[in-house]
Each structure stands twice: as C-alpha cells, then as structure tokens.
PDB file of C-alpha atoms in Angstrom:
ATOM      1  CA  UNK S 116     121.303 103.423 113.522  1.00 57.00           C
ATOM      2  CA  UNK S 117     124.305 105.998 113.143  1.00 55.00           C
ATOM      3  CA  UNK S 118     122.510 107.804 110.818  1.00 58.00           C
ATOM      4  CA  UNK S 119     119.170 108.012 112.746  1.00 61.00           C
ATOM      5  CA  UNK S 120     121.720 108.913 116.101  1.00 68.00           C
ATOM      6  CA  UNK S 121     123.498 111.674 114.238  1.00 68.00           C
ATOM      7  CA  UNK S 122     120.536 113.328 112.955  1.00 70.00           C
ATOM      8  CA  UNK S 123     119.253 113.543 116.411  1.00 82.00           C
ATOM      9  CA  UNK S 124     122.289 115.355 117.676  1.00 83.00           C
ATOM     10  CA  UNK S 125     122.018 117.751 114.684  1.00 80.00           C
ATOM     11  CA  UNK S 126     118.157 118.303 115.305  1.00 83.00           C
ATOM     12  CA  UNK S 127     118.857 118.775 119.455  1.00 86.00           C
ATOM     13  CA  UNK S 128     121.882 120.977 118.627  1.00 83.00           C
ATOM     14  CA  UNK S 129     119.856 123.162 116.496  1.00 82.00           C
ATOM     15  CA  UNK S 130     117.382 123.365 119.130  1.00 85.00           C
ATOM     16  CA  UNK S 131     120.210 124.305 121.770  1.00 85.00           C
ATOM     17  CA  UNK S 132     121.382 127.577 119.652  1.00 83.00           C
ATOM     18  CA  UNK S 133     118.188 128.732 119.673  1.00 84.00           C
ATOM     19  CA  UNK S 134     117.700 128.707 123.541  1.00 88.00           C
ATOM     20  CA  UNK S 135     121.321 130.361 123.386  1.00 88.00           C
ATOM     21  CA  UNK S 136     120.021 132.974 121.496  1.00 86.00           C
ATOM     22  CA  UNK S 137     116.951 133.628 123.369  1.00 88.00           C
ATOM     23  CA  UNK S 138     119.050 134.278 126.281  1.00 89.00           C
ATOM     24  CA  UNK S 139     121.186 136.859 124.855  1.00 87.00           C
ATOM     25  CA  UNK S 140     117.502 138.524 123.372  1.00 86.00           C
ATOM     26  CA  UNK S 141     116.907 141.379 124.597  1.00 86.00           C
ATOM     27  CA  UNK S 142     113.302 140.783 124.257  1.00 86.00           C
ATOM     28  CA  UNK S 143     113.571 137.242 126.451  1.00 90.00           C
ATOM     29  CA  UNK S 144     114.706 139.928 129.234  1.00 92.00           C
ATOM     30  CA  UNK S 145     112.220 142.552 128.537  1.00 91.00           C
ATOM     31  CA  UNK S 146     109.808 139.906 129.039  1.00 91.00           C
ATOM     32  CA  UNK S 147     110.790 138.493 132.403  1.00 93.00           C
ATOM     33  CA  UNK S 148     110.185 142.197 133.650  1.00 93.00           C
ATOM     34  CA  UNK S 149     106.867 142.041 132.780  1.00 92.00           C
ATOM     35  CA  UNK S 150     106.423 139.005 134.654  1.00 94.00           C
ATOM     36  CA  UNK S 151     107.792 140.644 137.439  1.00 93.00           C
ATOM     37  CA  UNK S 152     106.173 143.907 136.754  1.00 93.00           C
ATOM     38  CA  UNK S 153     102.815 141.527 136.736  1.00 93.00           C
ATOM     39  CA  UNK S 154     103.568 139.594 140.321  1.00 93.00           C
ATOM     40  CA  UNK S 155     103.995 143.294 141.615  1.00 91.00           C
ATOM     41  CA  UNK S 156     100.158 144.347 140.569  1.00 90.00           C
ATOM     42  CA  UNK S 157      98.827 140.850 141.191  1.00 91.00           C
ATOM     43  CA  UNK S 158      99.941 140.143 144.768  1.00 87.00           C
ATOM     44  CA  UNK S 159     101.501 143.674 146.134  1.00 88.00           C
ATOM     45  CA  UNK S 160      98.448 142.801 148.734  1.00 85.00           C
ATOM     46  CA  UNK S 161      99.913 139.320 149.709  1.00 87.00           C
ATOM     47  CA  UNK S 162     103.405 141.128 150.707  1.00 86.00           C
ATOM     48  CA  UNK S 163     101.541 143.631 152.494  1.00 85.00           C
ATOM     49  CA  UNK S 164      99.560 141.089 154.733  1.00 86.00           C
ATOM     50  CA  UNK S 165     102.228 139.285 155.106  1.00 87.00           C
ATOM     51  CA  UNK S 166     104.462 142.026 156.525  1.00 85.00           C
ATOM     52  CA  UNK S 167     102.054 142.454 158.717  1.00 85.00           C
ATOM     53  CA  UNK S 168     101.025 139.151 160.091  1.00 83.00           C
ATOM     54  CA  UNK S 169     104.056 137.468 160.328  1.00 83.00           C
ATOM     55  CA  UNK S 170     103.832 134.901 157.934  1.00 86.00           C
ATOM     56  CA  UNK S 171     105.453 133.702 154.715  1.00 87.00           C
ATOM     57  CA  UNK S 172     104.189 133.630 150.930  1.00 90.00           C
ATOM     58  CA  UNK S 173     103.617 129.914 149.610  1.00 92.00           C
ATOM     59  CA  UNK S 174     104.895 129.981 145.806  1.00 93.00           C
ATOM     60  CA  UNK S 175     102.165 128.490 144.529  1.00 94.00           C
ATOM     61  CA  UNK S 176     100.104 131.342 142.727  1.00 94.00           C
ATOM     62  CA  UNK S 177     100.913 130.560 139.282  1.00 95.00           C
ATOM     63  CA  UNK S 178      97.413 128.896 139.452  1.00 95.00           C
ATOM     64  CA  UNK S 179      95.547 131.704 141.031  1.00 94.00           C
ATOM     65  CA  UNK S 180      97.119 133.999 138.380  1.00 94.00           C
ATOM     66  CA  UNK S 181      95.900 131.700 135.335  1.00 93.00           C
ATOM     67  CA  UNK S 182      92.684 131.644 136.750  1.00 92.00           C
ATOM     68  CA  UNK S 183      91.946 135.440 137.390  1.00 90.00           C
ATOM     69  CA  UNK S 184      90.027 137.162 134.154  1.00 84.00           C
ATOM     70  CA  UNK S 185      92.192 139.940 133.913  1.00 85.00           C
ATOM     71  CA  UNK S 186      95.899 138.784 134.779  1.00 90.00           C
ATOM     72  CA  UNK S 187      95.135 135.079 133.218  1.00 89.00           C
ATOM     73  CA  UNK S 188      94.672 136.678 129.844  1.00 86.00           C
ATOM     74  CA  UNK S 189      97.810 138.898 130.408  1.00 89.00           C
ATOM     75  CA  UNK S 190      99.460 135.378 131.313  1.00 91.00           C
ATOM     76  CA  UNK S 191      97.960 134.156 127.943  1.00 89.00           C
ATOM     77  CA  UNK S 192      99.363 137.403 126.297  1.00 88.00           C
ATOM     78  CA  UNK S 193     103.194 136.626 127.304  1.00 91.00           C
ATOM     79  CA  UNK S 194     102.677 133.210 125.969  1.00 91.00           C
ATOM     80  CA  UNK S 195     101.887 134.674 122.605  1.00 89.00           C
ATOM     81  CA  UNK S 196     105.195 136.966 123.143  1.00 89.00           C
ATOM     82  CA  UNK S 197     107.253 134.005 123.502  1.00 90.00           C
ATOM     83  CA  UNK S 198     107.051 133.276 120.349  1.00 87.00           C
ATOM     84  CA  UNK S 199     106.194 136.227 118.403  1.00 85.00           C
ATOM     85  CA  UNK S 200     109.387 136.302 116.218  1.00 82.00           C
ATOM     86  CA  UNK S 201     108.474 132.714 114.709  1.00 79.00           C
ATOM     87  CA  UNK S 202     109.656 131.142 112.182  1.00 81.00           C
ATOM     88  CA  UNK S 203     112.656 132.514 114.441  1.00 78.00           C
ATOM     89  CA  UNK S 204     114.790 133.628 111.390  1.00 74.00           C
ATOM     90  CA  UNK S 205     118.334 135.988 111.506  1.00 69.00           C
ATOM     91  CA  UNK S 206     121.316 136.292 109.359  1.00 68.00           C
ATOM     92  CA  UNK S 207     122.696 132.503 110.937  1.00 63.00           C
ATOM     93  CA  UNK S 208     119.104 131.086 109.280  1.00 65.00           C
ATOM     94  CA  UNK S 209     120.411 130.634 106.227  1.00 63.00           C
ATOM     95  CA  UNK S 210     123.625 128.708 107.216  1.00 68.00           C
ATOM     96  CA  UNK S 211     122.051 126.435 110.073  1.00 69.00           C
ATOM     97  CA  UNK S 212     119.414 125.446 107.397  1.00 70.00           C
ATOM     98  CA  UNK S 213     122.605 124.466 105.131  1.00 69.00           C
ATOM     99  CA  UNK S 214     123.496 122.599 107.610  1.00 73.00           C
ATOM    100  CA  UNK S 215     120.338 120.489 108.812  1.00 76.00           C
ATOM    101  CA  UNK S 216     118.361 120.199 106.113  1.00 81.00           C
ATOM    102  CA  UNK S 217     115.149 121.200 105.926  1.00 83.00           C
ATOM    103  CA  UNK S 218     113.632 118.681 107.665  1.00 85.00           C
ATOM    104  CA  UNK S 219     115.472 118.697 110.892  1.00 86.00           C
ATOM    105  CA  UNK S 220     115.203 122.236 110.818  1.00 87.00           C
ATOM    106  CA  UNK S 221     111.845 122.501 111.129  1.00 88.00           C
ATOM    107  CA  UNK S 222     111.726 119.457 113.510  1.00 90.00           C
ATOM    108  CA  UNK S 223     114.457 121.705 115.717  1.00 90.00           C
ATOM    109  CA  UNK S 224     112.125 124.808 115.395  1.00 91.00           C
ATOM    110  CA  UNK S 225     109.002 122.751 116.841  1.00 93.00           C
ATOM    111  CA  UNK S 226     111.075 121.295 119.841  1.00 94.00           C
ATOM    112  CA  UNK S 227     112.608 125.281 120.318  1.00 93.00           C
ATOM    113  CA  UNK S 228     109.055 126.231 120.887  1.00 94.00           C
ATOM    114  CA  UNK S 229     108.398 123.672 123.908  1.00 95.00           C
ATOM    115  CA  UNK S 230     112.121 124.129 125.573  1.00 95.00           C
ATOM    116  CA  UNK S 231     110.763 127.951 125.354  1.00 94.00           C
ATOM    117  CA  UNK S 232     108.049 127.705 126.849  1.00 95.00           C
ATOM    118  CA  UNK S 233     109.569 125.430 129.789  1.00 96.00           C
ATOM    119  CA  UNK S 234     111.890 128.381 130.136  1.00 95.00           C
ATOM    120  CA  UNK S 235     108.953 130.597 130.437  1.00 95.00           C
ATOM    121  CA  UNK S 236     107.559 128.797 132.700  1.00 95.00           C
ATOM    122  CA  UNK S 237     110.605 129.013 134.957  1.00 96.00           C
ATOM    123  CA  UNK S 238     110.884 132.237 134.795  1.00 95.00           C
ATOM    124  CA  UNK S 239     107.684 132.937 136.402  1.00 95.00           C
ATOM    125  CA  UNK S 240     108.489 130.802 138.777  1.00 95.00           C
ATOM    126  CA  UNK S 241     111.840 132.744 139.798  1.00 95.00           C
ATOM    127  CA  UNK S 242     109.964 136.218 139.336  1.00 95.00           C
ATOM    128  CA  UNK S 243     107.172 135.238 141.536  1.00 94.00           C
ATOM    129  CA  UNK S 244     109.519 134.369 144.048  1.00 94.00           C
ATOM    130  CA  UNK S 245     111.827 137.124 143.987  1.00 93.00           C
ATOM    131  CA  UNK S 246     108.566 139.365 143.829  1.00 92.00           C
ATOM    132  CA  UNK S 247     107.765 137.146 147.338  1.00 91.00           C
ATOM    133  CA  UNK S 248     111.069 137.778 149.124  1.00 87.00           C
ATOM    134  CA  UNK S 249     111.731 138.310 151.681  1.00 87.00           C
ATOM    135  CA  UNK S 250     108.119 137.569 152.689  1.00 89.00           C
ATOM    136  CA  UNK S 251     108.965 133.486 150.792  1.00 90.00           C
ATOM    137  CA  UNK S 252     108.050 130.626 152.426  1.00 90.00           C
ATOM    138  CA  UNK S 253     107.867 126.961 151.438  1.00 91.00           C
ATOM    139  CA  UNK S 254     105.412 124.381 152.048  1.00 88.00           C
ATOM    140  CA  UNK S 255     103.712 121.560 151.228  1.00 89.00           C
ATOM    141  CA  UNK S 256      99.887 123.745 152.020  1.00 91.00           C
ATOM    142  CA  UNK S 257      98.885 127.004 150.441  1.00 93.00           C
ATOM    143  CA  UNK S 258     100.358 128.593 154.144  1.00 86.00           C
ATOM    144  CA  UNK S 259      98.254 131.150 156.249  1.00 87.00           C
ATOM    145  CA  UNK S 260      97.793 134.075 153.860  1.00 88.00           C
ATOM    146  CA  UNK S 261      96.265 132.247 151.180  1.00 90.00           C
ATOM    147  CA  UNK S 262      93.756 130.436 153.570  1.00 89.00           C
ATOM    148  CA  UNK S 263      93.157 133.641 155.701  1.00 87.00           C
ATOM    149  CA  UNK S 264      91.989 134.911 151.653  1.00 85.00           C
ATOM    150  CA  UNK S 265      90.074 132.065 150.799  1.00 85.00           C
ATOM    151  CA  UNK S 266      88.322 132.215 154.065  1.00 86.00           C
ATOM    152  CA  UNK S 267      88.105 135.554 154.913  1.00 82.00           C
ATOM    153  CA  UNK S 268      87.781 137.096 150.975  1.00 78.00           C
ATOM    154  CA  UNK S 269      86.332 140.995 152.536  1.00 77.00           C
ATOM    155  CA  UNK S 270      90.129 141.188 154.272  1.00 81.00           C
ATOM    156  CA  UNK S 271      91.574 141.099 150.496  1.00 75.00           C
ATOM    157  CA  UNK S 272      90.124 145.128 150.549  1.00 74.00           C
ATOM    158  CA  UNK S 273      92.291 146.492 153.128  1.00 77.00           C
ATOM    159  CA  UNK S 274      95.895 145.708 150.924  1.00 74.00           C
ATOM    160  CA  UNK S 275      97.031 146.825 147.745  1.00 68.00           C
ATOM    161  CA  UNK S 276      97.289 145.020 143.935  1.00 69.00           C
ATOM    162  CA  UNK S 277      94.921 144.508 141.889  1.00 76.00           C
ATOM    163  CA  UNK S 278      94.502 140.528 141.461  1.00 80.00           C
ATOM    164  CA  UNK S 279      91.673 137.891 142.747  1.00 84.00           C
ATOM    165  CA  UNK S 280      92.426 134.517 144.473  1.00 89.00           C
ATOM    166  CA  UNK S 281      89.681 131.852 143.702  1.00 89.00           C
ATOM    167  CA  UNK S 282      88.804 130.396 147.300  1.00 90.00           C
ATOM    168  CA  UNK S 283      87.887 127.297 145.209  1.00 92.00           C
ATOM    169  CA  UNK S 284      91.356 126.063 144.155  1.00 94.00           C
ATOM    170  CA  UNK S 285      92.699 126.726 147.474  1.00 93.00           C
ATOM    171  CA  UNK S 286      90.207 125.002 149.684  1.00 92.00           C
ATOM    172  CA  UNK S 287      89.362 122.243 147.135  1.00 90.00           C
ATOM    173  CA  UNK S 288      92.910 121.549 145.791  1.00 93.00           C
ATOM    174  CA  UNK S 289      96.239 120.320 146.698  1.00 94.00           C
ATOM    175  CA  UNK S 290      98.899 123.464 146.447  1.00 94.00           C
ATOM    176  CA  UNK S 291     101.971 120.968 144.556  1.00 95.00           C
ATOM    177  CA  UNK S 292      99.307 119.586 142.067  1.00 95.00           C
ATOM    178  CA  UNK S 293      97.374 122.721 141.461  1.00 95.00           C
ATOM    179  CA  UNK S 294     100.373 124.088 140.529  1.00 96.00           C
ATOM    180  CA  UNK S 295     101.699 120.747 138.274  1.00 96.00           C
ATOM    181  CA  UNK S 296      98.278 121.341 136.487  1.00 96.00           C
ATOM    182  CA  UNK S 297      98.727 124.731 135.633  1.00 96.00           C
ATOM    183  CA  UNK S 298     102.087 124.429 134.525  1.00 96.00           C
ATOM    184  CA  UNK S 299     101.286 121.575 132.152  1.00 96.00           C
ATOM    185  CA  UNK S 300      98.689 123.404 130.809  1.00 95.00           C
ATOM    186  CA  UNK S 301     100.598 126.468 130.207  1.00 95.00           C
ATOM    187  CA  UNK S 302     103.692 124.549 128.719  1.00 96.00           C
ATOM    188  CA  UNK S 303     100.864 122.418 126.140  1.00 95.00           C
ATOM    189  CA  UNK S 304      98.909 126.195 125.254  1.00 93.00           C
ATOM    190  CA  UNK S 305     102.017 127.647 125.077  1.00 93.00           C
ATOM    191  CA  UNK S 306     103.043 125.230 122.727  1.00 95.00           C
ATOM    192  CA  UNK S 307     100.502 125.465 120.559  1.00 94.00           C
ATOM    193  CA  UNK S 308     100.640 128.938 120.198  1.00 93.00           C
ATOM    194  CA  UNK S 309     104.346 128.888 119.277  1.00 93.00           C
ATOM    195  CA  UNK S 310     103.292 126.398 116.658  1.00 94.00           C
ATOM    196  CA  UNK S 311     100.215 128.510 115.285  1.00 92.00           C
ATOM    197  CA  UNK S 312     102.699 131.780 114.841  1.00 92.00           C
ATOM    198  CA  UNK S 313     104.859 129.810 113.416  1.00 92.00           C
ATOM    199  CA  UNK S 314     102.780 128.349 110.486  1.00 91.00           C
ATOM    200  CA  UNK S 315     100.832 131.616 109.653  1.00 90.00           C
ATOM    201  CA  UNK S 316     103.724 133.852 110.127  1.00 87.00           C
ATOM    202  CA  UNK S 317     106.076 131.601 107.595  1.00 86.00           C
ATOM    203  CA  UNK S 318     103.034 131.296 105.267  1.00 87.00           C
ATOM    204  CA  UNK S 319     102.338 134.975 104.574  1.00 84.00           C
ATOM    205  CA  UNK S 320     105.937 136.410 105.521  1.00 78.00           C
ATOM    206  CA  UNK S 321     104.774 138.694 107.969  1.00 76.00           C
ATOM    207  CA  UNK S 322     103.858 139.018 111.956  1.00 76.00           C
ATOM    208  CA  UNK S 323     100.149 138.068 111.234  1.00 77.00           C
ATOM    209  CA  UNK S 324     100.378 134.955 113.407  1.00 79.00           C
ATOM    210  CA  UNK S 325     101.227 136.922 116.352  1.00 77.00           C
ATOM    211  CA  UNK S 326      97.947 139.192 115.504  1.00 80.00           C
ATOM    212  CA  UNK S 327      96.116 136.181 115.124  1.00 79.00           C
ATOM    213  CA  UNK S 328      96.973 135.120 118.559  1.00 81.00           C
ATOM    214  CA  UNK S 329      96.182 138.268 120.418  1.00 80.00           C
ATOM    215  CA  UNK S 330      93.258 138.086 118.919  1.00 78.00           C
ATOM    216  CA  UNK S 331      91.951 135.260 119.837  1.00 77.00           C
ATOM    217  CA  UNK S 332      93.194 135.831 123.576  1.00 75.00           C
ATOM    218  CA  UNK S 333      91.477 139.253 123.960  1.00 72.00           C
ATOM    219  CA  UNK S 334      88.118 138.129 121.990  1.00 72.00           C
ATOM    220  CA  UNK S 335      87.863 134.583 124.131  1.00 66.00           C
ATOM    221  CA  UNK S 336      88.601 137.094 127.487  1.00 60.00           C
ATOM    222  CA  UNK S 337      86.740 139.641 127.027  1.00 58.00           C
ATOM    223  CA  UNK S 338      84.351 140.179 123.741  1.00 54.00           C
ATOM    224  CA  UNK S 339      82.849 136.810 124.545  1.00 49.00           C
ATOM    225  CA  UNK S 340      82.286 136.870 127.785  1.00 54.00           C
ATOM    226  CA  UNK S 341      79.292 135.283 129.501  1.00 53.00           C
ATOM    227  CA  UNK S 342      78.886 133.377 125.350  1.00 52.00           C
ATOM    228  CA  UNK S 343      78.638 129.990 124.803  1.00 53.00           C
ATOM    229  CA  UNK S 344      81.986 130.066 121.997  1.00 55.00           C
ATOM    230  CA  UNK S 345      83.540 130.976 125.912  1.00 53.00           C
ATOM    231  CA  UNK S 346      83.280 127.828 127.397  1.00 57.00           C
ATOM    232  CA  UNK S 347      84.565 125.836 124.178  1.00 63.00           C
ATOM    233  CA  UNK S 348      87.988 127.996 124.098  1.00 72.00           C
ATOM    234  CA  UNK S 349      91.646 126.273 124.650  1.00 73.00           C
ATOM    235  CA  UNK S 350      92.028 129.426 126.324  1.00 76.00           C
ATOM    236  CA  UNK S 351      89.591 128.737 128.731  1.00 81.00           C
ATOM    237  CA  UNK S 352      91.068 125.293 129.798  1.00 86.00           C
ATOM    238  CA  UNK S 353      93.956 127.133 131.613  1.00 90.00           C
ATOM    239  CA  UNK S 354      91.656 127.735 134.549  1.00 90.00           C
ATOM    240  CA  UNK S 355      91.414 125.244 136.761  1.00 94.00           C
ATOM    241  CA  UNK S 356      88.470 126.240 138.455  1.00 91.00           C
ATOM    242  CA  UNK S 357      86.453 125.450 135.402  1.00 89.00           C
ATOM    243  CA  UNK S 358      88.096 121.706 136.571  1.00 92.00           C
ATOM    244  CA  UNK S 359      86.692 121.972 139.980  1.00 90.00           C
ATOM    245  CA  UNK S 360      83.273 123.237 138.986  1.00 86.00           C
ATOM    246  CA  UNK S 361      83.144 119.910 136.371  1.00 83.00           C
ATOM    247  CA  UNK S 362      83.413 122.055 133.100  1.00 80.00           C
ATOM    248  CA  UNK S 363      86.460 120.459 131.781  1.00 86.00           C
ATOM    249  CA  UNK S 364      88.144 117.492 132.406  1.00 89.00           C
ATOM    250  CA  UNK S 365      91.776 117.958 132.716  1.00 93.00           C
ATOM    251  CA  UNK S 366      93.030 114.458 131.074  1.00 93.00           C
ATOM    252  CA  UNK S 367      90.940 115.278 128.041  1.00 91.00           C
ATOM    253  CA  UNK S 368      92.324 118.881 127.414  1.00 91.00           C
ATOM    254  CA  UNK S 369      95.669 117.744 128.026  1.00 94.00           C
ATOM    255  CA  UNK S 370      95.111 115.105 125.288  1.00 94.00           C
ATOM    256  CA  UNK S 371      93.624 117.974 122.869  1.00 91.00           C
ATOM    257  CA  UNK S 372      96.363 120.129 123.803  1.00 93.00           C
ATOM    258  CA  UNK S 373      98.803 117.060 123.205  1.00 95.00           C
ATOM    259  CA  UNK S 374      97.181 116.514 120.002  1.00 96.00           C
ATOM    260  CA  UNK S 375      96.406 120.469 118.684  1.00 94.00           C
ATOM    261  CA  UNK S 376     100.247 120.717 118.966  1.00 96.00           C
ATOM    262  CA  UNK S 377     101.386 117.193 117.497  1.00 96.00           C
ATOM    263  CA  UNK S 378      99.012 118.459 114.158  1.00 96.00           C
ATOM    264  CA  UNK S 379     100.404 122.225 114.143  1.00 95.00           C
ATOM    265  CA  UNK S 380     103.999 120.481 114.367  1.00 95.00           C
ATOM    266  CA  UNK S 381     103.365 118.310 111.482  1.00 95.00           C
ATOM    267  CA  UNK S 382     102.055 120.640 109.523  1.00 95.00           C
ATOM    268  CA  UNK S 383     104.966 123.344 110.226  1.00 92.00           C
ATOM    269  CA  UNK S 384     107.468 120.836 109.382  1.00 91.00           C
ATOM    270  CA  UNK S 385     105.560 119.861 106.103  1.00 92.00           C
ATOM    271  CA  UNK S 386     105.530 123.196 104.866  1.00 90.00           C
ATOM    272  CA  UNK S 387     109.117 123.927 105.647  1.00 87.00           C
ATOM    273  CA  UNK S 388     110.293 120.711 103.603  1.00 85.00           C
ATOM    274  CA  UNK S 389     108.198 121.965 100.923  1.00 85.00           C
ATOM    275  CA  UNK S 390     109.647 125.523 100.750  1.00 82.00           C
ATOM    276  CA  UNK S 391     105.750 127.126 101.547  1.00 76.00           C
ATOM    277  CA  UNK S 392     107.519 128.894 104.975  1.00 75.00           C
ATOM    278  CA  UNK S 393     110.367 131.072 104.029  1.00 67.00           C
ATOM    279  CA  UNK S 394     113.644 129.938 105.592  1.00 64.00           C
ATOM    280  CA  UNK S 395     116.031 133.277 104.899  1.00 58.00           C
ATOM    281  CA  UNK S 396     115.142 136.762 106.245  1.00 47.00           C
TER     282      UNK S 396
END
C-alpha cells in the first residue's frame, strides 16, 4: 500500500512540474493572447450593443464560439497548440525520467495533458471576461443581448466582429449547462488531441503529430464541408447545436471521447515503457 501511495505522489508530482513549466512558457502566454485577440473579433459587436443599451454581457459564449464554423475551428486550432511540444521533452527530461521510471512518466505525461487542457479551458474563461469588462454581467439566463440576438438576428449587422450566435442554443438551452457541455467536450477533445501528438510525435521524433492535427481540423472544417465524413468527425461533436437538432447524442460522444483518450493513453504509456517514444531531446 506504501508502495502503490508513493508512486502516486511521484506520478502527481511529475505532473505538477509540468504545469509549473507551462506557466513560465512563453508560448502558454502567447497563447492566452490569442484567446483574447479571438473574443475581440468574435464579440467586439456584443460590447458595442451593450454600450449602447445599457446592459451587461452574460459569460456564457464559450458555446456560441465552439459552435460558429469559422471561430470553432480556430477554438479547435488552440487545442492542438496546447499540446504541440508533446512528448513535452527539455534538458530536465532526462533526469525526471531517472527519477520516475518510465512508467510513471508516461502515466504523468497523460494526466499533464488533461490538467492542460483544464487550464486552457480557464483561460478562456478569464479572457472572455476581461474581453467583456466592463460591459460583464452575471446570471443565471443568457441576459438581454444574447436574447435581443437570438430574436432579433438582422440587429447583429449594425455592430462590429466578425462571429455568429446560433439562436438555437440560446432559446432551446439552459446558459450554466450549455456551457458545462461545451467545456466537457473541449476538456475530452482536447485531451485526445494532446494524446494523438503525443504518440506520433514520440514515434517519428519530429512535430508531425501537431501537422496531423491541423490537418484534420482544417479538412473536417472546411474541405469537407456539406460531406457525409462531416457529420462522423470528433470534431464535429463540439457543437452543440448538432445536439439540439438530434445529430449527436451528447452521453455517447462523451463516452467515445472518454474512451478515444483512455486507448491513446494506453498506448502512449506502452510505447514509452518500451523505449518506441524517445525520452531525451
């Protein structure tokens, strides 16, 4: 029981220092301004009508975001960038893995990639609201601007930015579990992505994963648009309109999601204990 206990604390440990050392990348910061840079061309429109109306901002367009074409698959994008340096190796690799063992090394790396994308996924929540303020509000409803543009979609054209808000998740959906939704399905695709880098990236020593996951975003957004192979993609599932409309159901992509990860995991952590995903830089 010790044993099991103690190589727990050195698996969450190894976890920890790499959160630690995503916050002092400069790439983790480079990436929260484009979330911010995003919010600004998304919903520049909302602060506008705001200012002028009176009213507050709800923070609940994380799932309005997701489900718009264009900014969705830039939303997809940054999910790739979270874990585009996988198998998250620097001159400390070497040591750590000394330490660990393979093993929990590779077990540490998996549960990196989920406490990264819960940071991610925090992040957009601060940036959207300090892209909001001081035109924030909080509520339990979407508020007055995001009914006034689910009703009343031809007063969108008089503001600026550059995003659309599907009157379907706002009139058909409750704001706190729209938003729940979205963020578990961004923290399970996410996930998988991280995992996906990470295999082909420590299989053929190079930044092909990363490629491979741009790739699929952009082809699955735009190349195959209106195509059957659309309605089939994981990176489809992140919009929960397709819920609404009866596409998808959202238990059973959850449960793919779950499971798309749980193999990618396995696998990742096979290959590290067998030396196929190089370990040093």
């Amino acid at each position: 029981m010790n044993e099991i206990t103690s190589d727990l604390r050195i698996i969450l440990c190894s976890a920890v220092i790499g959160v630690r050392k995503m916050f002092r990348s400069a790439a983790f910061w480079l990436l929260a301004l484009y979330t911010l840079m995003f919010w600004f061309l998304y919903a520049v429109g909302l602060r506008e009508m705001a200012a002028e109306y009176g009213y507050g901002v709800t923070p609940f367009l994380l799932p309005l975001f997701f489900d718009d074409d264009i900014y969705g698959m830039y939303g997809q994008l940054m999910l790739c960038l979270v874990a585009c340096n996988a198998p998250f190796l620097d001159r400390g690799s070497l040591f750590t893995l000394h330490r660990t063992g393979r093993t929990a090394w590779g077990i540490a790396q998996m549960i990196y990639i989920v406490l990264a994308n819960i940071i991610f996924m925090a992040v957009m929540m601060v940036t959207q609201m300090i892209f909001l303020f001081p035109h924030l509000t909080f509520s339990s409803r979407w508020g007055s601007v995001l009914y006034t543009l689910a009703n009343l979609p031809e007063i969108r054209s008089k503001y600026g930015g550059y995003g659309s808000f599907e009157a379907s998740i706002i009139l058909g959906m409750n704001p706190t579990a729209a938003l729940g939704m979205q963020l578990v399905l961004c923290l399970l695709l996410g996930s998988v992505i991280g995992a996906l880098i990470f295999l082909i990236n420590g299989l053929t020593r190079s930044t092909f994963g990363g490629v491979v996951a741009v790739g699929c975003v952009i082809f699955t957004n735009w190349i195959s648009w209106g195509m059957e192979v659309r309605y089939v993609s994981p990176f489809e599932w992140m919009k929960l309109s397709n819920y609404l409309n009866g596409v998808y159901d959202f238990k059973t992509n959850v449960i793919r999601l779950a499971l798309m990860f749980a193999v990618l995991a396995v696998a990742c952590c096979v290959c590290v204990k067998r030396q196929w995903i190089r370990t040093t830089d």
